[in-house]
Structures are given as structure tokens and as C-alpha cells.
mmCIF file of N, CA and C in Angstrom:
data_model
loop_
_atom_site.group_PDB
_atom_site.id
_atom_site.type_symbol
_atom_site.label_atom_id
_atom_site.label_comp_id
_atom_site.label_asym_id
_atom_site.label_seq_id
_atom_site.Cartn_x
_atom_site.Cartn_y
_atom_site.Cartn_z
ATOM 1 N N MET V 1 20.718 7.268 48.655
ATOM 2 C CA MET V 1 20.014 6.036 48.406
ATOM 3 C C MET V 1 19.889 5.248 49.714
ATOM 4 N N ALA V 2 18.754 4.691 49.957
ATOM 5 C CA ALA V 2 18.525 3.899 51.162
ATOM 6 C C ALA V 2 19.148 2.521 51.011
ATOM 7 N N THR V 3 19.579 1.934 52.115
ATOM 8 C CA THR V 3 20.135 0.583 52.082
ATOM 9 C C THR V 3 19.198 -0.359 52.800
ATOM 10 N N SER V 4 19.356 -1.641 52.469
ATOM 11 C CA SER V 4 18.501 -2.652 53.065
ATOM 12 C C SER V 4 19.326 -3.888 53.379
ATOM 13 N N GLY V 5 18.997 -4.567 54.440
ATOM 14 C CA GLY V 5 19.676 -5.794 54.823
ATOM 15 C C GLY V 5 19.286 -6.987 53.977
ATOM 16 N N ILE V 6 18.304 -6.836 53.099
ATOM 17 C CA ILE V 6 17.876 -7.978 52.284
ATOM 18 C C ILE V 6 18.439 -7.921 50.866
ATOM 19 N N ARG V 7 19.343 -6.991 50.614
ATOM 20 C CA ARG V 7 19.982 -6.955 49.303
ATOM 21 C C ARG V 7 20.936 -8.131 49.189
ATOM 22 N N VAL V 8 20.948 -8.764 48.022
ATOM 23 C CA VAL V 8 21.816 -9.919 47.793
ATOM 24 C C VAL V 8 22.688 -9.681 46.575
ATOM 25 N N TYR V 9 23.826 -10.365 46.550
ATOM 26 C CA TYR V 9 24.762 -10.264 45.434
ATOM 27 C C TYR V 9 24.379 -11.288 44.382
ATOM 28 N N MET V 10 24.257 -10.833 43.118
ATOM 29 C CA MET V 10 23.898 -11.704 41.995
ATOM 30 C C MET V 10 24.951 -11.526 40.911
ATOM 31 N N LYS V 11 25.940 -12.421 40.889
ATOM 32 C CA LYS V 11 27.114 -12.236 40.050
ATOM 33 C C LYS V 11 26.813 -12.178 38.552
ATOM 34 N N ASN V 12 25.756 -12.802 38.073
ATOM 35 C CA ASN V 12 25.468 -12.846 36.638
ATOM 36 C C ASN V 12 24.538 -11.733 36.159
ATOM 37 N N LYS V 13 24.187 -10.819 37.021
ATOM 38 C CA LYS V 13 23.287 -9.732 36.654
ATOM 39 C C LYS V 13 24.077 -8.456 36.362
ATOM 40 N N PRO V 14 23.550 -7.595 35.488
ATOM 41 C CA PRO V 14 24.234 -6.326 35.209
ATOM 42 C C PRO V 14 24.378 -5.457 36.460
ATOM 43 N N ASP V 15 23.322 -5.363 37.250
ATOM 44 C CA ASP V 15 23.382 -4.685 38.549
ATOM 45 C C ASP V 15 23.603 -5.775 39.592
ATOM 46 N N LYS V 16 24.785 -5.833 40.141
ATOM 47 C CA LYS V 16 25.207 -6.960 40.979
ATOM 48 C C LYS V 16 24.464 -7.069 42.311
ATOM 49 N N TRP V 17 23.994 -5.987 42.847
ATOM 50 C CA TRP V 17 23.308 -6.006 44.137
ATOM 51 C C TRP V 17 21.836 -5.633 43.957
ATOM 52 N N GLY V 18 20.971 -6.387 44.592
ATOM 53 C CA GLY V 18 19.547 -6.078 44.483
ATOM 54 C C GLY V 18 18.716 -6.937 45.411
ATOM 55 N N ILE V 19 17.436 -6.866 45.238
ATOM 56 C CA ILE V 19 16.477 -7.642 46.031
ATOM 57 C C ILE V 19 15.843 -8.677 45.115
ATOM 58 N N LYS V 20 15.895 -9.942 45.538
ATOM 59 C CA LYS V 20 15.276 -11.015 44.754
ATOM 60 C C LYS V 20 13.817 -11.144 45.174
ATOM 61 N N ILE V 21 12.948 -11.085 44.195
ATOM 62 C CA ILE V 21 11.522 -11.267 44.450
ATOM 63 C C ILE V 21 11.047 -12.423 43.582
ATOM 64 N N TRP V 22 10.564 -13.470 44.235
ATOM 65 C CA TRP V 22 10.019 -14.607 43.510
ATOM 66 C C TRP V 22 8.534 -14.337 43.271
ATOM 67 N N LYS V 23 8.054 -14.618 42.049
ATOM 68 C CA LYS V 23 6.644 -14.359 41.725
ATOM 69 C C LYS V 23 6.024 -15.567 41.044
ATOM 70 N N LEU V 24 4.781 -15.836 41.373
ATOM 71 C CA LEU V 24 3.975 -16.847 40.700
ATOM 72 C C LEU V 24 2.855 -16.101 39.987
ATOM 73 N N VAL V 25 2.917 -16.081 38.666
ATOM 74 C CA VAL V 25 2.028 -15.234 37.874
ATOM 75 C C VAL V 25 1.332 -16.055 36.801
ATOM 76 N N ASP V 26 0.050 -15.801 36.595
ATOM 77 C CA ASP V 26 -0.671 -16.348 35.447
ATOM 78 C C ASP V 26 -0.367 -15.427 34.279
ATOM 79 N N GLN V 27 0.409 -15.917 33.338
ATOM 80 C CA GLN V 27 0.881 -15.081 32.244
ATOM 81 C C GLN V 27 -0.243 -14.591 31.337
ATOM 82 N N LYS V 28 -1.236 -15.427 31.099
ATOM 83 C CA LYS V 28 -2.336 -15.033 30.210
ATOM 84 C C LYS V 28 -3.286 -14.031 30.874
ATOM 85 N N LYS V 29 -3.634 -14.306 32.132
ATOM 86 C CA LYS V 29 -4.587 -13.441 32.835
ATOM 87 C C LYS V 29 -3.916 -12.253 33.521
ATOM 88 N N LYS V 30 -2.582 -12.242 33.539
ATOM 89 C CA LYS V 30 -1.818 -11.180 34.224
ATOM 90 C C LYS V 30 -2.211 -11.101 35.703
ATOM 91 N N PHE V 31 -2.321 -12.285 36.319
ATOM 92 C CA PHE V 31 -2.768 -12.374 37.707
ATOM 93 C C PHE V 31 -1.619 -12.870 38.579
ATOM 94 N N LEU V 32 -1.329 -12.164 39.662
ATOM 95 C CA LEU V 32 -0.297 -12.557 40.607
ATOM 96 C C LEU V 32 -0.917 -13.454 41.673
ATOM 97 N N TYR V 33 -0.489 -14.718 41.714
ATOM 98 C CA TYR V 33 -0.990 -15.649 42.723
ATOM 99 C C TYR V 33 -0.248 -15.498 44.042
ATOM 100 N N HIS V 34 1.071 -15.336 43.945
ATOM 101 C CA HIS V 34 1.870 -15.310 45.166
ATOM 102 C C HIS V 34 3.218 -14.660 44.866
ATOM 103 N N PHE V 35 3.804 -14.025 45.865
ATOM 104 C CA PHE V 35 5.172 -13.541 45.727
ATOM 105 C C PHE V 35 5.881 -13.696 47.063
ATOM 106 N N ASP V 36 7.198 -13.721 47.001
ATOM 107 C CA ASP V 36 7.999 -13.861 48.204
ATOM 108 C C ASP V 36 9.292 -13.085 48.001
ATOM 109 N N ILE V 37 9.745 -12.429 49.018
ATOM 110 C CA ILE V 37 11.002 -11.689 48.950
ATOM 111 C C ILE V 37 12.077 -12.555 49.584
ATOM 112 N N TYR V 38 13.140 -12.813 48.822
ATOM 113 C CA TYR V 38 14.254 -13.618 49.317
ATOM 114 C C TYR V 38 15.076 -12.774 50.285
ATOM 115 N N THR V 39 15.207 -13.255 51.495
ATOM 116 C CA THR V 39 15.922 -12.495 52.521
ATOM 117 C C THR V 39 17.273 -13.105 52.865
ATOM 118 N N GLY V 40 17.722 -14.046 52.067
ATOM 119 C CA GLY V 40 19.033 -14.657 52.289
ATOM 120 C C GLY V 40 18.932 -16.043 52.877
ATOM 121 N N LYS V 41 20.107 -16.648 53.019
ATOM 122 C CA LYS V 41 20.192 -18.002 53.567
ATOM 123 C C LYS V 41 19.707 -18.025 55.012
ATOM 124 N N LYS V 42 19.148 -19.146 55.380
ATOM 125 C CA LYS V 42 18.713 -19.341 56.763
ATOM 126 C C LYS V 42 19.892 -19.877 57.568
ATOM 127 N N GLY V 43 20.099 -19.390 58.755
ATOM 128 C CA GLY V 43 21.200 -19.837 59.602
ATOM 129 C C GLY V 43 22.416 -18.940 59.450
ATOM 130 N N ASN V 44 23.463 -19.288 60.149
ATOM 131 C CA ASN V 44 24.659 -18.453 60.171
ATOM 132 C C ASN V 44 25.824 -19.017 59.379
ATOM 133 N N ASN V 45 25.606 -20.045 58.555
ATOM 134 C CA ASN V 45 26.738 -20.621 57.831
ATOM 135 C C ASN V 45 26.959 -19.885 56.511
ATOM 136 N N ASN V 46 28.122 -20.077 55.942
ATOM 137 C CA ASN V 46 28.480 -19.426 54.681
ATOM 138 C C ASN V 46 28.429 -20.391 53.508
ATOM 139 N N LYS V 47 27.865 -21.580 53.707
ATOM 140 C CA LYS V 47 27.770 -22.559 52.626
ATOM 141 C C LYS V 47 26.770 -22.089 51.581
ATOM 142 N N VAL V 48 27.007 -22.524 50.339
ATOM 143 C CA VAL V 48 26.063 -22.215 49.264
ATOM 144 C C VAL V 48 24.771 -22.962 49.553
ATOM 145 N N GLU V 49 23.657 -22.293 49.366
ATOM 146 C CA GLU V 49 22.355 -22.897 49.646
ATOM 147 C C GLU V 49 21.951 -23.793 48.478
ATOM 148 N N ASN V 50 21.982 -25.096 48.698
ATOM 149 C CA ASN V 50 21.610 -26.049 47.650
ATOM 150 C C ASN V 50 20.104 -26.229 47.599
ATOM 151 N N GLY V 51 19.583 -26.385 46.406
ATOM 152 C CA GLY V 51 18.164 -26.639 46.252
ATOM 153 C C GLY V 51 17.278 -25.415 46.399
ATOM 154 N N LEU V 52 17.856 -24.226 46.337
ATOM 155 C CA LEU V 52 17.053 -23.016 46.498
ATOM 156 C C LEU V 52 15.978 -22.932 45.413
ATOM 157 N N GLY V 53 16.355 -23.199 44.175
ATOM 158 C CA GLY V 53 15.387 -23.149 43.079
ATOM 159 C C GLY V 53 14.233 -24.109 43.307
ATOM 160 N N GLN V 54 14.547 -25.317 43.753
ATOM 161 C CA GLN V 54 13.512 -26.315 44.031
ATOM 162 C C GLN V 54 12.591 -25.838 45.139
ATOM 163 N N LYS V 55 13.172 -25.305 46.207
ATOM 164 C CA LYS V 55 12.359 -24.806 47.326
ATOM 165 C C LYS V 55 11.404 -23.717 46.864
ATOM 166 N N VAL V 56 11.902 -22.811 46.038
ATOM 167 C CA VAL V 56 11.081 -21.699 45.552
ATOM 168 C C VAL V 56 9.935 -22.221 44.693
ATOM 169 N N VAL V 57 10.236 -23.086 43.728
ATOM 170 C CA VAL V 57 9.203 -23.591 42.819
ATOM 171 C C VAL V 57 8.130 -24.342 43.588
ATOM 172 N N LEU V 58 8.524 -25.223 44.501
ATOM 173 C CA LEU V 58 7.529 -25.997 45.250
ATOM 174 C C LEU V 58 6.693 -25.114 46.165
ATOM 175 N N LYS V 59 7.325 -24.124 46.795
ATOM 176 C CA LYS V 59 6.573 -23.197 47.654
ATOM 177 C C LYS V 59 5.552 -22.422 46.825
ATOM 178 N N MET V 60 5.956 -21.975 45.650
ATOM 179 C CA MET V 60 5.046 -21.233 44.777
ATOM 180 C C MET V 60 3.929 -22.137 44.263
ATOM 181 N N ALA V 61 4.278 -23.363 43.865
ATOM 182 C CA ALA V 61 3.277 -24.285 43.326
ATOM 183 C C ALA V 61 2.205 -24.630 44.358
ATOM 184 N N GLU V 62 2.581 -24.653 45.632
ATOM 185 C CA GLU V 62 1.596 -24.915 46.690
ATOM 186 C C GLU V 62 0.501 -23.862 46.736
ATOM 187 N N GLN V 63 0.774 -22.678 46.206
ATOM 188 C CA GLN V 63 -0.186 -21.578 46.253
ATOM 189 C C GLN V 63 -1.239 -21.658 45.140
ATOM 190 N N LEU V 64 -1.007 -22.542 44.166
ATOM 191 C CA LEU V 64 -1.950 -22.652 43.051
ATOM 192 C C LEU V 64 -3.259 -23.278 43.508
ATOM 193 N N PRO V 65 -4.376 -22.818 42.969
ATOM 194 C CA PRO V 65 -5.666 -23.424 43.312
ATOM 195 C C PRO V 65 -5.700 -24.890 42.893
ATOM 196 N N ARG V 66 -6.201 -25.744 43.743
ATOM 197 C CA ARG V 66 -6.305 -27.170 43.443
ATOM 198 C C ARG V 66 -7.463 -27.429 42.487
ATOM 199 N N GLY V 67 -7.374 -28.515 41.746
ATOM 200 C CA GLY V 67 -8.449 -28.898 40.847
ATOM 201 C C GLY V 67 -8.361 -28.262 39.471
ATOM 202 N N LYS V 68 -7.329 -27.473 39.214
ATOM 203 C CA LYS V 68 -7.128 -26.856 37.910
ATOM 204 C C LYS V 68 -5.792 -27.324 37.357
ATOM 205 N N LEU V 69 -5.685 -27.349 36.044
ATOM 206 C CA LEU V 69 -4.449 -27.730 35.400
ATOM 207 C C LEU V 69 -3.595 -26.493 35.156
ATOM 208 N N PHE V 70 -2.360 -26.530 35.602
ATOM 209 C CA PHE V 70 -1.430 -25.428 35.389
ATOM 210 C C PHE V 70 -0.167 -25.953 34.740
ATOM 211 N N LYS V 71 0.396 -25.168 33.871
ATOM 212 C CA LYS V 71 1.710 -25.449 33.310
ATOM 213 C C LYS V 71 2.701 -24.578 34.061
ATOM 214 N N ILE V 72 3.776 -25.177 34.516
ATOM 215 C CA ILE V 72 4.775 -24.442 35.278
ATOM 216 C C ILE V 72 6.001 -24.247 34.400
ATOM 217 N N TYR V 73 6.363 -22.993 34.185
ATOM 218 C CA TYR V 73 7.532 -22.642 33.392
ATOM 219 C C TYR V 73 8.574 -22.023 34.321
ATOM 220 N N ALA V 74 9.827 -22.387 34.097
ATOM 221 C CA ALA V 74 10.909 -21.814 34.900
ATOM 222 C C ALA V 74 12.197 -21.868 34.090
ATOM 223 N N ASP V 75 13.135 -21.003 34.442
ATOM 224 C CA ASP V 75 14.418 -21.040 33.739
ATOM 225 C C ASP V 75 15.360 -22.037 34.417
ATOM 226 N N ASN V 76 16.566 -22.135 33.900
ATOM 227 C CA ASN V 76 17.500 -23.158 34.365
ATOM 228 C C ASN V 76 17.925 -23.009 35.823
ATOM 229 N N PHE V 77 17.849 -21.819 36.393
ATOM 230 C CA PHE V 77 18.196 -21.645 37.797
ATOM 231 C C PHE V 77 17.330 -22.538 38.689
ATOM 232 N N PHE V 78 16.091 -22.748 38.295
ATOM 233 C CA PHE V 78 15.124 -23.479 39.110
ATOM 234 C C PHE V 78 15.080 -24.972 38.791
ATOM 235 N N SER V 79 15.916 -25.440 37.878
ATOM 236 C CA SER V 79 15.825 -26.814 37.387
ATOM 237 C C SER V 79 16.768 -27.766 38.111
ATOM 238 N N SER V 80 16.254 -28.947 38.376
ATOM 239 C CA SER V 80 17.061 -30.048 38.894
ATOM 240 C C SER V 80 16.314 -31.334 38.565
ATOM 241 N N VAL V 81 17.022 -32.434 38.558
ATOM 242 C CA VAL V 81 16.388 -33.723 38.270
ATOM 243 C C VAL V 81 15.326 -34.022 39.317
ATOM 244 N N LYS V 82 15.661 -33.808 40.581
ATOM 245 C CA LYS V 82 14.715 -34.087 41.666
ATOM 246 C C LYS V 82 13.448 -33.235 41.533
ATOM 247 N N LEU V 83 13.611 -31.958 41.208
ATOM 248 C CA LEU V 83 12.450 -31.082 41.055
ATOM 249 C C LEU V 83 11.559 -31.551 39.905
ATOM 250 N N VAL V 84 12.155 -31.900 38.780
ATOM 251 C CA VAL V 84 11.356 -32.366 37.639
ATOM 252 C C VAL V 84 10.592 -33.626 38.009
ATOM 253 N N GLU V 85 11.221 -34.537 38.751
ATOM 254 C CA GLU V 85 10.522 -35.754 39.184
ATOM 255 C C GLU V 85 9.316 -35.410 40.056
ATOM 256 N N ILE V 86 9.495 -34.484 40.980
ATOM 257 C CA ILE V 86 8.380 -34.070 41.862
ATOM 258 C C ILE V 86 7.272 -33.427 41.041
ATOM 259 N N LEU V 87 7.647 -32.533 40.145
ATOM 260 C CA LEU V 87 6.644 -31.824 39.352
ATOM 261 C C LEU V 87 5.907 -32.753 38.397
ATOM 262 N N LEU V 88 6.595 -33.755 37.873
ATOM 263 C CA LEU V 88 5.919 -34.716 36.993
ATOM 264 C C LEU V 88 4.861 -35.512 37.738
ATOM 265 N N LYS V 89 5.085 -35.748 39.035
ATOM 266 C CA LYS V 89 4.097 -36.466 39.855
ATOM 267 C C LYS V 89 2.955 -35.549 40.286
ATOM 268 N N GLU V 90 3.295 -34.335 40.693
ATOM 269 C CA GLU V 90 2.323 -33.433 41.294
ATOM 270 C C GLU V 90 1.703 -32.435 40.316
ATOM 271 N N TYR V 91 2.487 -32.015 39.328
ATOM 272 C CA TYR V 91 2.082 -30.946 38.426
ATOM 273 C C TYR V 91 2.494 -31.324 37.008
ATOM 274 N N TYR V 92 2.227 -30.445 36.079
ATOM 275 C CA TYR V 92 2.621 -30.653 34.694
ATOM 276 C C TYR V 92 3.807 -29.771 34.398
ATOM 277 N N TRP V 93 4.995 -30.357 34.268
ATOM 278 C CA TRP V 93 6.223 -29.597 34.001
ATOM 279 C C TRP V 93 6.317 -29.388 32.509
ATOM 280 N N ASN V 94 6.360 -28.142 32.056
ATOM 281 C CA ASN V 94 6.369 -27.862 30.627
ATOM 282 C C ASN V 94 7.542 -26.961 30.266
ATOM 283 N N ASN V 95 8.722 -27.420 30.560
ATOM 284 C CA ASN V 95 9.915 -26.703 30.140
ATOM 285 C C ASN V 95 10.716 -27.674 29.299
ATOM 286 N N LYS V 96 10.334 -27.789 28.051
ATOM 287 C CA LYS V 96 10.879 -28.816 27.166
ATOM 288 C C LYS V 96 12.399 -28.767 27.101
ATOM 289 N N LYS V 97 12.962 -27.584 26.975
ATOM 290 C CA LYS V 97 14.413 -27.445 26.878
ATOM 291 C C LYS V 97 15.098 -28.012 28.116
ATOM 292 N N THR V 98 14.591 -27.675 29.288
ATOM 293 C CA THR V 98 15.195 -28.148 30.531
ATOM 294 C C THR V 98 14.995 -29.644 30.687
ATOM 295 N N VAL V 99 13.793 -30.149 30.388
ATOM 296 C CA VAL V 99 13.528 -31.580 30.520
ATOM 297 C C VAL V 99 14.453 -32.364 29.589
ATOM 298 N N GLU V 100 14.625 -31.894 28.348
ATOM 299 C CA GLU V 100 15.526 -32.569 27.417
ATOM 300 C C GLU V 100 16.956 -32.536 27.935
ATOM 301 N N LYS V 101 17.380 -31.400 28.459
ATOM 302 C CA LYS V 101 18.737 -31.246 28.976
ATOM 303 C C LYS V 101 18.976 -32.206 30.138
ATOM 304 N N ILE V 102 18.037 -32.272 31.060
ATOM 305 C CA ILE V 102 18.180 -33.150 32.214
ATOM 306 C C ILE V 102 18.128 -34.613 31.769
ATOM 307 N N THR V 103 17.255 -34.948 30.832
ATOM 308 C CA THR V 103 17.156 -36.315 30.333
ATOM 309 C C THR V 103 18.482 -36.738 29.706
ATOM 310 N N ASN V 104 19.105 -35.851 28.946
ATOM 311 C CA ASN V 104 20.393 -36.158 28.331
ATOM 312 C C ASN V 104 21.471 -36.360 29.384
ATOM 313 N N GLN V 105 21.390 -35.648 30.487
ATOM 314 C CA GLN V 105 22.374 -35.807 31.555
ATOM 315 C C GLN V 105 22.235 -37.146 32.246
ATOM 316 N N LEU V 106 21.041 -37.719 32.240
ATOM 317 C CA LEU V 106 20.807 -39.004 32.896
ATOM 318 C C LEU V 106 21.334 -40.171 32.079
ATOM 319 N N LYS V 107 21.542 -39.973 30.772
ATOM 320 C CA LYS V 107 22.007 -41.057 29.900
ATOM 321 C C LYS V 107 23.454 -41.378 30.120
#
């Protein structure tokens, strides 16, 4: 088996080592707008990378054609209060479960 320097450890996955590929896909049209391969943290520190989910979602959302309405769906890995605030201003965030969860945390 070939090895790669971009393999990352994912503790919650059945196969612990793999390559993370972020994708922006139109689910109805089966159209891939953009993808990115995660190559690891930037820099030489060993700190946990905070805001990775937010960075990914915003980078992907920038690739969407302007002037059209899009609903952005994501799982809890990509969710944060700050991200939801940005998406509510710039885009239409439609992850009811996550929005409710975050709203309850703010109370």
C-alpha cells in the first residue's frame, strides 16, 4: 500500500487514518462546485486547530455563484455560533438542529 504525507488521524472514524476531502456539492443536481484536500495544520505547532470547520464552510461558500439562493447544510463538526452569525448575514443557514442547539447554548 502506498503512503502519503497528507493522511490525517480521525479518532471518531472506523478507519482511523485517511485523507480528508472537503466537498461543496449541489445535492439535487449532483454537481460538484468545489473540493479541497485537507493537508493538515498550517505551521509547525502542535496546537489543536480552532475554527477549522468555519474556515472550510466559508471557503466553500465563496465558491458559490453569486445572485442565486443556496441553502447550506453541514454537520456539527462545522458548527459554531460565530459561523452561524456569518452565514445568517451572508447566506441562508438551514441546519435547524444545529441552530436550535446553538440557540439553546446562548440562553
